[in-house]
XYZ file of C-alpha atoms in Angstrom:
764
model
C -0.027 -0.044 0.009
C 1.425 3.190 -1.098
C 2.018 5.980 1.603
C 0.254 9.225 1.014
C 2.401 12.185 0.449
C 2.393 14.752 3.281
C -0.237 17.629 2.892
C 2.528 20.250 3.498
C 4.726 18.783 0.758
C 1.869 19.093 -1.707
C 1.350 22.773 -0.609
C 5.054 23.482 -1.269
C 5.027 21.854 -4.598
C 2.076 23.935 -5.472
C 3.729 27.144 -4.360
C 6.904 26.364 -6.316
C 4.876 25.559 -9.460
C 3.131 28.760 -9.199
C 6.417 30.515 -8.703
C 7.932 28.921 -11.773
C 5.052 30.302 -13.906
C 5.347 33.750 -12.608
C 6.244 36.129 -15.642
C 9.000 38.336 -14.112
C 9.062 41.756 -15.374
C 12.839 42.340 -15.351
C 12.535 45.915 -16.283
C 10.413 46.391 -13.060
C 12.999 44.491 -10.941
C 15.704 46.820 -12.414
C 13.632 49.977 -11.546
C 13.049 48.637 -7.986
C 16.928 48.087 -7.630
C 17.511 51.669 -8.776
C 14.868 53.031 -6.228
C 16.559 51.160 -3.496
C 19.980 52.351 -4.425
C 18.822 56.060 -4.454
C 16.644 55.770 -1.214
C 19.166 53.546 0.714
C 22.806 54.258 -0.297
C 24.856 56.303 1.992
C 21.858 56.159 4.573
C 24.301 55.129 7.224
C 25.515 58.633 7.031
C 22.064 59.854 8.264
C 23.329 60.818 11.647
C 20.350 61.625 13.856
C 18.186 62.209 10.796
C 15.329 64.514 11.738
C 16.134 64.709 15.390
C 12.786 65.955 16.354
C 11.279 62.848 15.400
C 14.383 60.730 16.401
C 14.025 61.952 20.034
C 10.411 60.966 19.784
C 11.443 57.577 18.628
C 13.945 57.193 21.500
C 11.088 57.986 23.973
C 8.570 55.852 22.120
C 10.769 52.673 22.540
C 10.748 53.018 26.291
C 7.040 52.161 27.055
C 3.676 51.750 25.526
C 2.256 54.801 26.740
C 4.898 57.040 24.937
C 4.613 54.803 21.934
C 0.818 55.299 21.723
C 0.818 59.055 22.062
C 4.057 59.802 20.210
C 5.647 61.441 23.104
C 8.424 63.471 22.478
C 10.136 62.997 25.682
C 10.624 59.711 27.826
C 8.717 61.285 30.748
C 5.646 61.780 28.589
C 5.266 65.500 28.985
C 4.466 66.628 25.565
C 4.008 64.944 22.041
C 5.317 65.601 18.518
C 3.027 67.769 16.451
C 2.020 64.854 14.269
C -0.062 61.691 14.790
C 1.811 58.748 15.502
C 1.312 56.063 12.689
C 4.398 56.801 10.659
C 6.396 57.121 13.901
C 5.041 53.515 15.159
C 6.728 51.833 12.311
C 10.087 53.815 12.899
C 9.825 53.003 16.571
C 9.446 49.241 15.899
C 12.459 49.473 13.366
C 14.535 51.345 16.248
C 13.326 48.621 18.786
C 14.711 45.759 16.658
C 17.994 47.454 15.537
C 18.601 50.202 18.208
C 18.040 53.836 17.802
C 20.399 54.968 14.696
C 19.871 57.343 11.789
C 19.694 54.482 9.370
C 17.162 52.326 11.552
C 14.687 55.226 12.017
C 14.750 56.035 8.244
C 14.438 52.310 7.133
C 10.677 52.171 7.054
C 10.702 55.422 4.821
C 13.043 53.544 2.595
C 10.882 50.578 2.360
C 7.607 52.487 1.924
C 9.405 54.679 -0.904
C 10.344 51.231 -2.787
C 6.774 50.084 -2.019
C 5.186 53.120 -3.686
C 7.240 52.508 -6.771
C 5.877 48.960 -6.964
C 2.431 50.122 -6.296
C 2.441 52.727 -9.121
C 3.649 49.815 -11.529
C 0.757 47.579 -10.136
C -2.003 50.159 -10.609
C -1.199 51.182 -14.161
C -0.255 47.612 -15.266
C -3.699 46.454 -14.733
C -5.345 48.789 -17.357
C -2.692 49.992 -19.421
C 0.006 47.310 -19.814
C 3.611 46.746 -18.851
C 5.327 49.504 -20.860
C 3.286 52.443 -19.444
C 3.705 50.893 -16.121
C 7.367 50.734 -16.387
C 7.690 54.250 -17.490
C 5.330 55.474 -14.754
C 7.423 53.544 -11.969
C 10.605 54.954 -13.432
C 9.342 58.640 -13.207
C 8.167 58.108 -9.673
C 11.664 56.596 -8.852
C 13.439 59.686 -10.462
C 11.406 62.418 -9.004
C 13.807 64.277 -6.819
C 11.713 65.218 -3.804
C 10.604 61.497 -3.579
C 14.270 60.418 -3.358
C 14.982 63.145 -0.650
C 11.728 62.293 1.518
C 12.421 58.640 1.173
C 15.762 59.207 2.831
C 14.405 60.932 5.998
C 12.289 59.885 8.958
C 9.664 62.446 7.966
C 6.184 61.084 7.498
C 5.728 61.964 3.735
C 7.047 58.832 2.166
C 5.095 56.616 4.524
C 1.928 58.750 3.772
C 2.242 58.360 -0.059
C 2.656 54.629 0.372
C -0.747 54.202 2.404
C -2.448 56.612 0.010
C -1.515 54.377 -2.983
C -2.322 51.331 -1.063
C -5.739 52.788 -0.407
C -6.184 53.466 -4.031
C -5.164 49.896 -4.909
C -7.939 48.492 -2.726
C -10.494 50.713 -4.164
C -9.400 49.883 -7.546
C -9.610 46.241 -6.820
C -13.086 46.731 -5.280
C -14.206 48.261 -8.829
C -12.439 45.486 -10.989
C -13.952 42.875 -8.880
C -17.083 44.313 -7.733
C -16.367 43.282 -4.082
C -17.374 45.669 -1.186
C -14.886 44.381 1.254
C -12.074 45.805 -0.820
C -13.687 49.140 -0.849
C -14.022 49.150 3.077
C -10.395 48.214 3.487
C -9.370 51.197 1.064
C -11.383 53.754 2.891
C -10.064 52.274 6.371
C -6.410 52.851 4.936
C -7.467 56.401 4.116
C -8.426 57.037 7.782
C -5.064 55.236 8.645
C -3.299 57.904 6.318
C -5.066 60.745 8.281
C -3.232 59.300 11.340
C -0.051 59.827 9.350
C -0.181 63.448 8.625
C -3.789 64.349 9.270
C -5.688 66.479 6.600
C -2.911 66.304 4.041
C -4.088 62.788 3.446
C -7.605 64.025 2.653
C -6.398 65.927 -0.357
C -7.098 63.019 -2.491
C -10.253 61.783 -0.637
C -12.501 63.256 -3.428
C -10.519 61.002 -6.035
C -11.689 57.847 -4.117
C -15.312 58.764 -4.079
C -15.371 60.074 -7.740
C -13.294 57.024 -8.942
C -15.605 54.401 -7.263
C -18.669 56.238 -8.651
C -17.548 56.254 -12.348
C -15.798 52.779 -12.242
C -18.378 50.509 -10.987
C -21.230 49.083 -13.161
C -23.948 49.042 -10.498
C -27.118 51.124 -9.905
C -26.543 54.639 -8.416
C -28.486 53.437 -5.313
C -25.973 50.803 -4.392
C -23.275 53.237 -5.168
C -24.637 55.486 -2.482
C -25.073 52.526 -0.129
C -21.636 51.123 -0.678
C -19.911 54.586 -0.373
C -22.081 55.216 2.885
C -20.664 52.032 4.555
C -17.136 52.958 3.217
C -17.535 56.381 4.850
C -18.194 54.776 8.159
C -14.980 52.940 8.020
C -13.300 55.927 6.917
C -14.734 57.847 10.053
C -13.914 55.026 12.185
C -10.256 54.661 11.595
C -9.930 58.347 11.101
C -11.197 59.259 14.656
C -10.163 56.169 16.635
C -6.619 57.762 17.538
C -7.758 61.528 18.039
C -10.696 60.564 19.998
C -8.582 58.315 22.140
C -6.460 61.187 22.992
C -9.064 63.919 23.627
C -11.190 61.527 25.783
C -8.283 60.551 28.044
C -7.824 62.808 31.166
C -5.288 65.225 30.283
C -3.317 64.286 33.550
C -2.774 60.703 32.314
C -1.335 61.590 28.753
C 1.216 64.024 27.348
C 0.285 67.446 26.196
C -0.681 67.391 22.532
C 2.115 69.401 20.980
C 1.180 72.074 18.340
C -2.256 72.518 19.747
C -3.518 75.503 21.651
C -5.884 73.690 23.932
C -4.345 70.153 24.367
C -6.522 68.416 21.529
C -5.710 65.996 18.841
C -8.815 67.053 16.623
C -7.862 70.789 17.240
C -4.359 69.966 16.019
C -5.678 68.191 12.870
C -8.006 70.936 11.845
C -6.049 74.030 13.224
C -2.387 73.726 13.176
C -2.082 70.924 10.501
C -5.221 71.982 8.503
C -6.726 75.361 7.863
C -3.681 77.187 8.902
C -1.646 75.442 6.211
C -3.865 76.864 3.633
C -4.676 80.273 5.099
C -1.204 80.814 6.810
C 0.545 79.956 10.163
C -1.095 81.723 12.945
C -0.449 79.430 15.985
C 2.215 77.178 17.039
C 4.965 79.322 15.816
C 4.099 82.672 17.285
C 2.395 84.218 14.120
C 2.900 84.066 10.384
C 6.479 83.967 9.081
C 7.105 87.108 6.897
C 6.865 86.584 3.279
C 5.240 83.059 3.158
C 3.670 82.586 -0.014
C 4.074 86.294 -0.838
C 7.614 86.624 -1.492
C 7.980 88.911 -4.713
C 9.385 87.409 -7.789
C 9.942 84.133 -5.857
C 12.965 85.531 -4.227
C 13.980 84.721 -0.741
C 14.253 88.222 0.245
C 12.187 89.036 3.460
C 12.293 85.391 4.483
C 13.806 84.134 7.639
C 17.186 82.585 7.002
C 16.481 78.749 6.479
C 17.784 76.505 9.160
C 21.177 75.182 7.881
C 21.345 77.982 5.244
C 23.375 81.216 5.498
C 23.130 84.751 5.118
C 25.629 86.723 3.070
C 27.765 87.291 6.084
C 30.248 84.557 6.682
C 29.217 82.525 3.620
C 31.583 81.432 1.184
C 30.885 81.011 -2.592
C 32.082 78.490 -5.040
C 31.322 76.882 -8.344
C 28.468 74.273 -8.497
C 29.405 70.867 -8.894
C 29.764 69.368 -12.439
C 27.485 66.844 -14.034
C 28.735 63.194 -13.749
C 32.124 63.073 -15.118
C 33.299 66.577 -13.857
C 36.009 67.143 -11.418
C 34.025 68.526 -8.579
C 34.536 66.869 -5.458
C 31.755 65.757 -2.760
C 31.678 68.261 -0.013
C 33.460 70.995 -1.820
C 33.258 74.448 -0.170
C 31.084 77.138 -1.623
C 27.712 75.949 -1.050
C 25.636 78.328 1.026
C 24.193 75.653 3.305
C 22.194 73.787 0.805
C 19.234 74.723 -1.402
C 17.956 76.798 1.119
C 20.954 78.878 1.337
C 21.475 82.102 -0.762
C 24.392 83.169 -3.078
C 25.077 85.873 -5.591
C 23.382 88.715 -3.558
C 20.815 86.739 -1.952
C 19.358 85.323 -5.332
C 17.811 81.932 -5.173
C 20.175 79.076 -6.313
C 18.546 76.907 -8.873
C 20.417 73.985 -7.608
C 18.149 72.959 -5.028
C 14.805 73.644 -3.337
C 13.643 77.104 -2.009
C 14.659 76.537 1.516
C 12.454 75.584 4.583
C 10.003 78.483 3.979
C 10.521 79.789 0.447
C 7.581 78.452 -1.563
C 7.561 81.092 -4.267
C 4.567 83.263 -5.390
C 1.081 82.064 -5.041
C -0.763 81.479 -8.285
C -1.435 78.989 -11.004
C 2.277 78.918 -12.098
C 3.800 78.578 -8.516
C 4.770 74.901 -8.978
C 6.623 75.866 -12.217
C 8.817 78.426 -10.179
C 12.349 78.033 -9.193
C 11.468 77.425 -5.568
C 9.408 74.387 -6.026
C 9.928 73.146 -9.633
C 13.371 71.615 -9.248
C 11.952 69.380 -6.596
C 8.788 67.939 -8.397
C 7.772 69.692 -11.730
C 10.584 68.348 -13.997
C 8.013 66.351 -15.973
C 4.803 68.221 -15.015
C 4.354 69.401 -18.558
C 4.539 65.817 -19.774
C 1.852 64.800 -17.252
C -0.475 67.482 -18.240
C -0.225 67.112 -21.942
C -0.145 63.191 -21.364
C -3.569 63.335 -19.761
C -5.130 64.844 -22.931
C -3.129 62.417 -25.126
C -4.230 59.541 -23.099
C -7.709 60.589 -23.109
C -8.112 60.660 -26.772
C -5.949 57.653 -27.422
C -8.148 55.395 -25.273
C -11.309 56.157 -26.793
C -13.668 53.393 -27.508
C -14.964 52.256 -31.062
C -18.612 52.473 -29.965
C -18.564 55.639 -28.076
C -21.878 57.701 -27.937
C -19.971 60.833 -27.282
C -16.471 61.941 -27.107
C -16.536 62.178 -23.521
C -17.827 58.725 -22.982
C -15.941 56.660 -20.497
C -13.695 53.520 -21.189
C -12.090 51.485 -18.786
C -8.722 53.147 -19.340
C -10.331 56.744 -19.315
C -11.708 55.841 -15.810
C -8.094 55.303 -14.489
C -6.989 58.470 -15.978
C -9.809 60.451 -14.160
C -8.843 58.812 -11.081
C -5.229 60.116 -11.388
C -6.529 63.493 -12.613
C -8.672 63.783 -9.587
C -5.579 63.175 -7.618
C -3.697 65.901 -9.216
C -6.140 68.758 -9.503
C -6.810 69.309 -5.837
C -3.314 68.798 -4.844
C -2.156 71.181 -7.450
C -4.783 73.772 -6.430
C -3.794 73.590 -2.770
C -0.021 74.099 -3.548
C -0.969 76.932 -5.712
C -2.691 78.863 -3.118
C -1.754 77.727 0.248
C 0.258 80.046 2.513
C 2.242 77.757 4.709
C 3.891 74.489 3.549
C 7.447 73.084 2.933
C 8.787 72.357 -0.420
C 9.056 68.741 0.444
C 5.364 68.510 0.758
C 5.069 68.501 -2.951
C 5.702 64.832 -2.890
C 2.041 64.458 -2.624
C 2.050 65.351 -6.602
C 4.432 62.713 -7.400
C 2.097 59.700 -7.971
C -0.180 61.870 -10.221
C 2.741 63.069 -12.229
C 4.409 59.508 -12.598
C 1.129 58.019 -13.716
C -0.177 60.595 -16.123
C 3.361 61.173 -17.312
C 4.243 57.517 -17.818
C 0.883 56.728 -19.639
C 0.978 60.101 -21.438
C 4.585 59.392 -22.841
C 3.556 56.132 -24.118
C 0.365 57.329 -25.921
C 2.059 60.406 -27.291
C 4.592 58.062 -28.867
C 2.054 55.792 -30.345
C 0.103 58.800 -31.733
C 3.100 60.177 -33.215
C 3.952 56.776 -35.040
C 0.486 56.487 -36.186
C 0.535 59.878 -37.666
C -2.721 60.722 -35.906
C -4.084 64.205 -35.322
C -2.394 64.133 -31.953
C 1.078 63.399 -33.258
C 2.174 67.010 -32.509
C 1.829 66.302 -28.595
C 5.117 64.480 -28.397
C 7.404 67.030 -29.811
C 5.466 69.840 -27.930
C 5.970 67.972 -24.616
C 9.706 67.478 -25.352
C 10.249 70.950 -26.518
C 8.368 72.440 -23.551
C 9.839 70.065 -20.967
C 13.389 70.775 -22.314
C 12.871 74.485 -22.177
C 11.557 74.315 -18.473
C 14.432 72.063 -17.255
C 16.901 74.440 -18.955
C 15.488 77.162 -16.830
C 15.918 75.081 -13.726
C 19.503 74.278 -14.754
C 20.491 77.823 -15.929
C 21.992 79.184 -12.717
C 23.812 76.023 -11.625
C 24.850 74.751 -15.056
C 24.750 77.339 -17.738
C 26.727 75.216 -20.196
C 24.389 72.150 -19.865
C 21.575 74.432 -20.159
C 22.347 75.571 -23.717
C 23.270 71.956 -24.630
C 19.793 70.880 -23.221
C 18.067 73.681 -25.289
C 19.899 72.846 -28.410
C 19.256 69.135 -28.208
C 15.669 69.515 -27.024
C 14.907 71.882 -30.023
C 16.601 69.602 -32.598
C 14.847 66.387 -31.591
C 11.711 68.342 -31.304
C 11.997 69.595 -34.853
C 12.732 66.158 -36.186
C 9.663 64.719 -34.421
C 7.526 67.496 -35.664
C 8.648 66.958 -39.259
C 9.216 63.259 -39.652
C 5.628 61.929 -39.614
C 4.960 64.047 -42.503
C 8.254 63.485 -44.645
C 8.904 59.887 -43.858
C 6.902 56.805 -44.548
C 8.814 54.738 -41.853
C 7.559 56.788 -38.751
C 5.291 54.038 -37.696
C 8.524 51.937 -37.035
C 10.796 54.754 -35.946
C 11.132 54.175 -32.425
C 14.773 55.782 -32.326
C 13.790 59.467 -32.082
C 10.825 59.353 -29.507
C 13.124 57.111 -27.171
C 15.885 59.732 -27.702
C 13.596 62.571 -26.751
C 12.313 60.541 -23.711
C 15.549 59.791 -22.398
C 16.696 63.496 -22.921
C 14.046 64.805 -20.602
C 15.000 62.135 -17.993
C 18.594 63.169 -17.601
C 18.387 66.339 -15.561
C 15.630 64.945 -12.912
C 17.891 61.777 -12.742
C 20.917 63.831 -11.740
C 18.877 65.888 -9.175
C 17.652 62.580 -7.720
C 21.148 61.246 -7.456
C 22.362 64.236 -5.344
C 20.755 63.158 -2.059
C 22.225 59.689 -2.397
C 25.825 61.038 -3.199
C 25.566 63.450 -0.324
C 24.292 60.996 2.142
C 21.636 63.521 3.134
C 18.854 62.838 5.649
C 17.404 66.218 6.450
C 14.595 67.592 8.568
C 13.731 69.771 5.595
C 14.534 67.463 2.730
C 15.378 68.515 -0.744
C 17.453 67.383 -3.752
C 19.943 69.348 -5.865
C 23.634 70.080 -6.608
C 23.923 72.332 -3.720
C 23.728 69.463 -1.432
C 27.047 68.453 -2.673
C 28.474 72.010 -2.065
C 27.492 72.118 1.590
C 29.521 69.533 3.154
C 26.815 67.567 4.423
C 24.910 70.548 6.030
C 21.811 69.243 4.515
C 19.693 70.491 1.610
C 16.981 72.373 3.189
C 18.782 73.000 6.405
C 17.246 69.970 8.109
C 18.759 68.905 11.249
C 21.202 66.016 11.093
C 23.714 65.578 13.711
C 22.943 68.327 16.407
C 25.429 68.880 19.105
C 25.277 68.532 22.739
C 27.358 70.667 25.224
C 29.324 68.101 27.164
C 29.986 70.233 30.016
C 26.457 71.125 30.448
C 25.334 67.463 30.099
C 28.077 66.215 32.503
C 26.837 68.784 35.109
C 23.251 68.039 35.147
C 23.530 64.368 34.942
C 25.999 64.399 37.975
C 23.272 66.434 39.978
C 20.228 64.961 38.568
C 19.585 62.566 41.661
C 16.018 61.434 41.761
C 14.515 64.197 39.621
C 12.188 63.249 36.916
C 13.878 65.382 34.256
C 17.519 66.083 33.319
C 16.612 69.640 32.825
C 13.858 71.939 31.185
C 14.324 74.127 28.217
C 12.173 76.378 25.997
C 11.544 74.069 22.952
C 12.180 70.717 21.350
C 15.141 71.449 19.046
C 17.128 72.426 21.997
C 16.074 69.304 23.973
C 16.242 66.704 21.181
C 19.937 66.081 20.984
C 20.050 65.478 24.898
C 17.079 62.968 24.755
C 18.684 61.090 21.895
C 22.291 61.104 23.565
C 20.929 60.079 27.026
C 17.555 58.452 26.645
C 16.742 60.618 29.630
C 13.633 63.000 30.091
C 14.376 66.775 29.094
C 11.370 69.070 29.247
C 10.631 71.051 26.228
C 8.268 73.494 27.932
C 6.796 75.109 24.967
C 6.954 72.139 22.513
C 8.509 72.104 19.097
C 8.212 75.920 18.443
C 8.555 76.928 22.133
C 4.985 78.348 21.795
C 2.750 75.652 23.288
C 0.970 76.429 26.391
C 1.620 73.189 27.820
C 2.419 74.043 31.408
C 1.392 76.772 33.838
C 3.562 78.590 36.210
C 1.807 76.948 39.229
C 2.563 73.489 37.706
C 6.181 74.356 37.005
C 6.584 75.723 40.544
C 5.049 72.236 41.890
C 7.651 70.242 39.803
C 10.407 72.437 41.251
C 9.317 72.359 44.928
C 8.942 68.429 44.660
C 12.503 68.129 43.323
C 11.256 66.523 39.835
C 12.870 69.284 38.158
C 16.206 70.897 39.091
C 17.485 72.927 36.161
C 16.512 75.250 33.353
C 18.700 75.957 30.407
C 17.962 78.988 28.452
C 19.571 77.902 25.006
C 16.170 77.700 23.043
C 14.200 79.892 20.681
C 13.427 83.361 21.548
C 9.764 84.345 22.044
C 8.899 81.370 24.254
C 5.183 80.671 24.795
C 6.206 80.311 28.636
C 7.508 83.814 29.166
C 5.973 83.999 32.514
C 7.814 80.890 33.724
C 11.078 82.189 32.154
C 10.697 85.420 34.016
C 10.155 83.730 37.206
C 13.168 81.566 36.828
C 15.476 84.490 35.981
C 14.390 86.482 38.816
C 14.601 83.779 41.535
C 16.954 81.021 40.294
C 20.734 80.918 40.526
C 22.880 80.886 37.520
C 25.474 78.045 37.134
C 28.951 78.837 35.978
C 30.287 75.864 34.036
C 34.059 75.240 33.535
C 35.787 77.894 31.129
C 36.246 75.174 28.582
C 33.085 73.912 26.783
C 33.073 71.099 24.258
C 30.613 69.971 21.995
C 29.945 66.367 20.951
C 27.769 64.675 18.334
C 27.346 60.821 18.618
C 25.139 59.144 16.088
C 25.478 56.829 13.152
C 28.647 55.362 14.406
C 30.683 58.356 14.383
C 31.650 60.541 17.509
C 32.942 64.205 17.001
C 34.111 66.762 19.357
C 35.390 70.254 19.488
C 36.274 72.644 22.165
C 36.520 76.432 22.556
C 37.248 78.649 25.575
C 34.260 80.832 26.674
C 33.757 83.297 29.427
C 31.528 82.281 32.439
C 27.923 83.205 32.648
C 27.571 86.769 32.209
C 24.843 89.042 33.391
C 21.750 88.846 31.134
C 22.449 85.118 30.630
C 24.284 85.021 27.439
C 27.643 83.157 27.999
C 29.600 82.845 24.723
C 29.743 79.860 22.869
C 27.360 77.672 25.073
C 26.231 74.658 23.218
C 28.857 74.792 20.479
C 31.939 76.266 19.194
C 31.480 79.905 19.408
C 27.869 79.900 19.587
C 25.478 80.341 16.699
C 26.842 79.912 13.353
C 30.142 78.951 14.867
C 31.398 82.547 15.357
C 33.564 83.302 18.096
C 31.785 85.121 20.935
C 32.551 88.844 21.518
C 36.027 89.169 23.081
C 36.911 85.726 22.613
C 39.688 84.801 20.110
C 39.144 82.142 17.518
C 41.592 79.351 17.138
C 44.519 80.218 15.165
C 44.348 79.698 11.444
C 40.446 79.716 11.268
C 38.133 82.102 9.843
C 35.086 83.456 11.502
C 32.115 81.044 10.915
C 34.382 78.170 10.491
C 35.264 75.188 12.648
C 38.666 74.762 13.973
C 41.119 72.904 11.660
C 41.364 69.219 12.360
C 37.801 68.717 13.408
C 36.034 66.364 11.331
C 32.271 67.551 10.705
C 29.638 64.882 11.295
C 27.913 63.724 8.257
C 24.599 65.413 7.428
C 25.310 68.314 9.627
C 27.629 71.433 9.932
C 30.503 71.137 12.250
C 29.264 74.394 13.695
C 26.485 74.385 16.196
C 23.080 73.755 14.519
C 20.675 76.415 14.869
C 17.540 74.413 13.856
C 16.045 73.258 10.738
C 13.369 71.209 12.195
C 10.262 70.494 10.125
C 7.427 72.979 9.982
C 9.510 75.923 10.629
C 11.698 75.483 13.696
C 14.471 77.956 14.283
C 16.944 77.921 17.182
C 18.264 74.789 18.625
C 20.972 73.190 20.792
C 23.807 75.459 19.261
C 22.211 78.707 20.551
C 23.865 80.577 23.517
C 22.251 79.933 26.810
C 22.661 80.011 30.572
C 22.051 77.081 33.048
C 19.863 77.969 36.143
C 19.905 75.897 39.280
C 16.068 75.664 40.403
C 16.811 74.113 43.694
C 18.064 77.187 45.226
C 14.718 78.818 44.898
C 13.029 76.933 47.773
C 15.972 76.362 49.897
């Protein structure tokens, strides 16, 4: 009698048989490998990445309460100013691998690669492999996608979950199964808890697409969407309601809100204020936001990590591949946010932390935002019209009738239009938020480029679309290149014009146009070169910035970070040594004004540092009476005044300065930065604490900007504003004390001068 084969063996054989029958798309595999290289290479140089979030991740790995609420500090005093879902993935990674720059960035890298695959999958179902490959490649080579995927900001995670939501809704429409619709809308709710109302910019696209894509009665459509909306509401509100319904004494203060409310944070600071302009959380609107004339950076605050004219050095932009420029060469004014040539915006990067150009329908094409996102925006816009008429049905009653492909095109158009509109008129956002446009540009651009080539080869009435798109895109890209690469600009203009003329003429003078792939392919490659180089710069620079951006100026700034984002912030070792020695049983190591001052100390020690006013130093998180109680009970012994000016806790600060005793540290203060496997240090002499509470050089070599304090001689052989020779700058940060560069507008930070106050002397 024959023995029966084990069931597990049969399953394994069945799986292997299916695996053998899979038709691998090797072009897709190559694109995913390219994405992995761009997003992950050099990420071990990430330092602390965005240390505002890295400090929170350090705290979240310590207990579940901190994990659930996304507490900024280990004591659970205040949260970050965003919901926690993206940080949950980062905290899990940090729990597995330890808190390192690369480990907190790893989820963003994986989600970035996942987004490329989802773009391919979504397009492949209706349009075929070739358009799907082109779309995936455009997504991969979008500069701001690369820059965002290399940080521990939330945007790469948000885009992945939005695409996953679209994927399930598409599946619901194709298979006519409601459960996929529910999952899709539930994932939209999860996306809300990644970055709040930013996710809902594409919510209308979900409703619109399901309505036009399903072949059921309108009554059933309303019923299906009503149930889906319930799932959306549940997964949207489950976290913010859990926060707001918890007694405020049993949870951290909700950072960024005025009244300790997660819902208020969602619809205020992270909602309407983004559209209308920042009015809370930062102490008022920033000058020039959304209104800067001629797109210049004049009137704007100096971006963190950027530089003013004073003390900045100028140099030549790095060459294109094959040039002799060296990585880290001097001359870049602190990244794309910096200024050169009389405060004129560089084309080599983004517009800085706040420089978002002039509001209007052409804002996304301007120098401030265009080099991050808009290289192929013309192709995407023209591509929609090309594709719409290419995929017309043979039995259409009207020219606007819907085919299966047209329904998909309307999905991506419904994604692009509201997002494009928001960025055209909004008063406050950072350039890296424009990653929200990347999926729509990639899909419409990929499908559109494919259909324009087909129309050109078939000599249809739309054959002029391809040369028009290549010519317009070449001229736009040349404008972006001009200030950085003037020679390459004219080469691009010349080649773009030549290829376009040939493409305009060939269908009408050659009978072989139907088989002439060469010139359309040359034109397509030509418009991919510049964005590909921009996308490569964050990878070469090893950047992982709080304000991420891409551009050649990253290679000039010696790792200071493209948009001025905090990388490796520095701690004052004498200050740290003193407070650790005298902490005793105190709950907090010390208190300070804001999160950017506290973050490096939390990361370095894993101990609680109270950021009294939250991220911007303006949150009313604690009253004077509550602060006095902490001091009197011995839970808080020290206050460090090294944070941002204009603190929201001015009453507390005034009380401290009136009653507390200043601490005079040793005459030599050293700053250290330890993250990403490297430890760097530098030292400089400084006077002891002077009246007014401004000892020179506290927190860094010579105070803000790395300049020697008044009356203090800089080390021999160095220039003002530079580090002492022989001190190696940590990767992704300047060797001088960092002044901020936190997301959403943070200035100040651990490198500012300050004074340590002993609070124990008050109640003795």
